[in-house]
mmCIF file of C-alpha atoms in Angstrom:
data_model
loop_
_atom_site.group_PDB
_atom_site.id
_atom_site.type_symbol
_atom_site.label_atom_id
_atom_site.label_comp_id
_atom_site.label_asym_id
_atom_site.label_seq_id
_atom_site.Cartn_x
_atom_site.Cartn_y
_atom_site.Cartn_z
ATOM 1 C CA MET A 74 131.348 58.281 54.414
ATOM 2 C CA ASN A 75 131.104 59.481 58.007
ATOM 3 C CA SER A 76 130.804 57.317 61.089
ATOM 4 C CA LEU A 77 127.049 57.899 61.432
ATOM 5 C CA GLN A 78 126.467 56.616 57.900
ATOM 6 C CA ILE A 79 128.670 53.609 58.573
ATOM 7 C CA ARG A 80 126.787 52.943 61.813
ATOM 8 C CA ASP A 81 123.426 53.166 60.015
ATOM 9 C CA ILE A 82 124.551 50.757 57.285
ATOM 10 C CA ALA A 83 126.049 48.348 59.813
ATOM 11 C CA HIS A 84 122.920 48.543 61.950
ATOM 12 C CA GLY A 85 120.859 47.630 58.876
ATOM 13 C CA VAL A 86 123.125 44.689 58.082
ATOM 14 C CA PHE A 87 123.056 43.423 61.669
ATOM 15 C CA GLN A 88 119.279 43.881 61.800
ATOM 16 C CA MET A 89 118.911 41.873 58.576
ATOM 17 C CA LEU A 90 121.196 39.099 59.870
ATOM 18 C CA ARG A 91 119.352 38.973 63.183
ATOM 19 C CA ASP A 92 115.936 38.888 61.496
ATOM 20 C CA ARG A 93 116.975 36.184 59.040
ATOM 21 C CA PHE A 94 118.473 34.089 61.793
ATOM 22 C CA LYS A 95 115.362 34.521 63.961
ATOM 23 C CA GLU A 96 113.264 33.296 61.038
ATOM 24 C CA PHE A 97 115.624 30.370 60.479
ATOM 25 C CA ALA A 98 115.569 29.499 64.185
ATOM 26 C CA ARG A 99 111.782 29.731 64.379
ATOM 27 C CA ASP A 100 111.293 27.546 61.296
ATOM 28 C CA THR A 101 113.934 25.060 62.378
ATOM 29 C CA GLU A 102 112.467 24.745 65.861
ATOM 30 C CA SER A 103 108.870 24.293 64.733
ATOM 31 C CA ILE A 104 109.530 21.942 61.803
ATOM 32 C CA GLY A 105 112.274 20.091 63.636
ATOM 33 C CA GLN A 106 110.143 19.558 66.734
ATOM 34 C CA GLU A 107 107.384 18.027 64.588
ATOM 35 C CA ARG A 108 109.837 15.717 62.865
ATOM 36 C CA VAL A 109 111.590 14.646 66.058
ATOM 37 C CA ALA A 110 108.215 13.956 67.669
ATOM 38 C CA ALA A 111 107.178 11.869 64.647
ATOM 39 C CA VAL A 112 110.430 9.867 64.776
ATOM 40 C CA ASN A 113 110.017 9.327 68.520
ATOM 41 C CA GLU A 114 106.482 8.077 67.966
ATOM 42 C CA VAL A 115 107.594 5.593 65.303
ATOM 43 C CA CYS A 116 110.446 4.413 67.516
ATOM 44 C CA ASP A 117 108.110 3.960 70.481
ATOM 45 C CA ARG A 118 105.664 1.940 68.365
ATOM 46 C CA LEU A 119 108.435 -0.278 67.048
ATOM 47 C CA ILE A 120 109.887 -0.823 70.511
ATOM 48 C CA SER A 121 106.503 -1.498 72.150
ATOM 49 C CA GLY A 122 105.589 -3.790 69.231
ATOM 50 C CA GLY A 123 108.474 -6.058 70.119
ATOM 51 C CA HIS A 124 110.737 -5.295 67.143
ATOM 52 C CA SER A 125 113.755 -7.598 67.042
ATOM 53 C CA ASP A 126 116.130 -4.582 66.997
ATOM 54 C CA ALA A 127 114.374 -2.710 69.823
ATOM 55 C CA ALA A 128 117.669 -1.975 71.603
ATOM 56 C CA VAL A 129 119.221 -0.462 68.479
ATOM 57 C CA ILE A 130 116.054 1.557 67.816
ATOM 58 C CA ALA A 131 116.107 2.915 71.387
ATOM 59 C CA GLU A 132 119.761 3.855 70.987
ATOM 60 C CA TRP A 133 119.052 5.689 67.722
ATOM 61 C CA LYS A 134 116.081 7.435 69.307
ATOM 62 C CA ASP A 135 118.286 8.685 72.157
ATOM 63 C CA THR A 136 120.928 9.827 69.657
ATOM 64 C CA ILE A 137 118.356 11.770 67.630
ATOM 65 C CA ASN A 138 117.003 13.453 70.756
ATOM 66 C CA GLU A 139 120.511 14.380 71.905
ATOM 67 C CA LEU A 140 121.383 15.804 68.486
ATOM 68 C CA TRP A 141 118.141 17.788 68.468
ATOM 69 C CA ALA A 142 118.952 19.253 71.909
ATOM 70 C CA ASP A 143 122.479 20.103 70.698
ATOM 71 C CA LEU A 144 121.069 21.895 67.652
ATOM 72 C CA LEU A 145 118.697 23.959 69.790
ATOM 73 C CA GLU A 146 121.594 24.893 72.055
ATOM 74 C CA MET A 147 123.717 25.920 69.063
ATOM 75 C CA ILE A 148 120.876 28.100 67.757
ATOM 76 C CA ASP A 149 120.658 29.816 71.148
ATOM 77 C CA THR A 150 124.438 30.307 71.248
ATOM 78 C CA ARG A 151 124.448 31.794 67.747
ATOM 79 C CA THR A 152 121.675 34.208 68.729
ATOM 80 C CA GLN A 153 123.755 35.370 71.691
ATOM 81 C CA MET A 154 126.852 35.696 69.501
ATOM 82 C CA LEU A 155 125.004 37.877 66.994
ATOM 83 C CA ALA A 156 123.864 40.195 69.781
ATOM 84 C CA ALA A 157 127.365 40.343 71.267
ATOM 85 C CA SER A 158 129.004 41.051 67.914
ATOM 86 C CA TYR A 159 126.636 43.961 67.336
ATOM 87 C CA GLU A 160 127.429 45.366 70.788
ATOM 88 C CA LEU A 161 131.148 44.988 70.070
ATOM 89 C CA PHE A 162 130.765 46.772 66.724
ATOM 90 C CA LYS A 163 128.934 49.635 68.441
ATOM 91 C CA PHE A 164 131.688 49.814 71.041
ATOM 92 C CA TYR A 165 134.470 50.058 68.441
ATOM 93 C CA ASN A 166 132.503 52.552 66.397
ATOM 94 C CA ASP A 167 131.854 54.735 69.457
ATOM 95 C CA CYS A 168 135.549 54.609 70.351
ATOM 96 C CA LYS A 169 136.528 55.602 66.820
ATOM 97 C CA GLU A 170 134.051 58.472 66.866
ATOM 98 C CA LEU A 171 135.292 59.650 70.257
ATOM 99 C CA LEU A 172 138.924 59.572 69.163
ATOM 100 C CA GLU A 173 138.007 61.563 66.057
ATOM 101 C CA ARG A 174 136.243 64.178 68.203
ATOM 102 C CA ILE A 175 139.291 64.455 70.454
ATOM 103 C CA ARG A 176 141.597 64.745 67.438
ATOM 104 C CA VAL A 177 139.469 67.469 65.856
ATOM 105 C CA SER A 178 139.179 69.453 69.089
ATOM 106 C CA SER A 179 142.946 69.191 69.644
ATOM 107 C CA PHE A 180 143.593 70.244 66.043
ATOM 108 C CA CYS A 181 141.395 73.310 66.501
ATOM 109 C CA GLY A 182 143.576 74.375 69.422
ATOM 110 C CA LEU A 183 141.054 73.707 72.132
ATOM 111 C CA ASN A 184 142.522 72.661 75.440
ATOM 112 C CA THR A 185 140.728 69.372 75.845
ATOM 113 C CA LEU A 186 143.148 67.581 78.141
ATOM 114 C CA PRO A 187 141.244 68.260 81.396
ATOM 115 C CA CYS A 188 137.915 67.115 79.992
ATOM 116 C CA ASN A 189 139.147 64.180 77.899
ATOM 117 C CA ALA A 190 139.051 61.728 80.831
ATOM 118 C CA VAL A 191 135.525 62.765 81.766
ATOM 119 C CA LEU A 192 134.421 62.593 78.132
ATOM 120 C CA LEU A 193 135.970 59.169 77.685
ATOM 121 C CA ARG A 194 134.310 57.837 80.815
ATOM 122 C CA TYR A 195 130.952 59.358 79.849
ATOM 123 C CA MET A 196 130.954 58.019 76.284
ATOM 124 C CA LEU A 197 132.581 54.633 76.846
ATOM 125 C CA TRP A 198 130.708 53.489 79.957
ATOM 126 C CA PRO A 199 127.459 52.620 78.075
ATOM 127 C CA CYS A 200 129.535 50.590 75.614
ATOM 128 C CA VAL A 201 131.477 48.784 78.311
ATOM 129 C CA SER A 202 128.377 48.109 80.405
ATOM 130 C CA SER A 203 126.500 46.697 77.405
ATOM 131 C CA LEU A 204 129.450 44.429 76.579
ATOM 132 C CA LEU A 205 129.486 43.251 80.185
ATOM 133 C CA ARG A 206 125.737 42.616 80.011
ATOM 134 C CA VAL A 207 125.979 40.373 76.920
ATOM 135 C CA GLY A 208 129.062 38.599 78.256
ATOM 136 C CA VAL A 209 131.724 39.854 75.815
ATOM 137 C CA LEU A 210 133.787 41.366 78.637
ATOM 138 C CA GLY A 211 134.276 40.133 82.150
#
């Protein structure tokens, strides 16, 4: 299996993971927001109705809202991590492909030493800049 086939398979796997997680995040956010809103409404009614445990209810309400905010933040972090891991995979795959090209050209007797630095800079810069953009490097 050559590197292009591996890249295509990996791209498909990453695309599937990203799509499934987007669906999970969308469903979790919409259903969760409805449920948190319903809980907040019940808590507010109990508190405004003079429930004997109003202080405890308010504390639980705050805890639920904090946990909900934490979950949303974790979903956002996971989305960023998926994007960064794909960029990192592309970077390693591009490096592997470049090293293979250099090895093959050297094996064929081509004098590639003068152009290797230019080739490396040309091929690796998009990878490095994308890793900087998603926060993996830097």
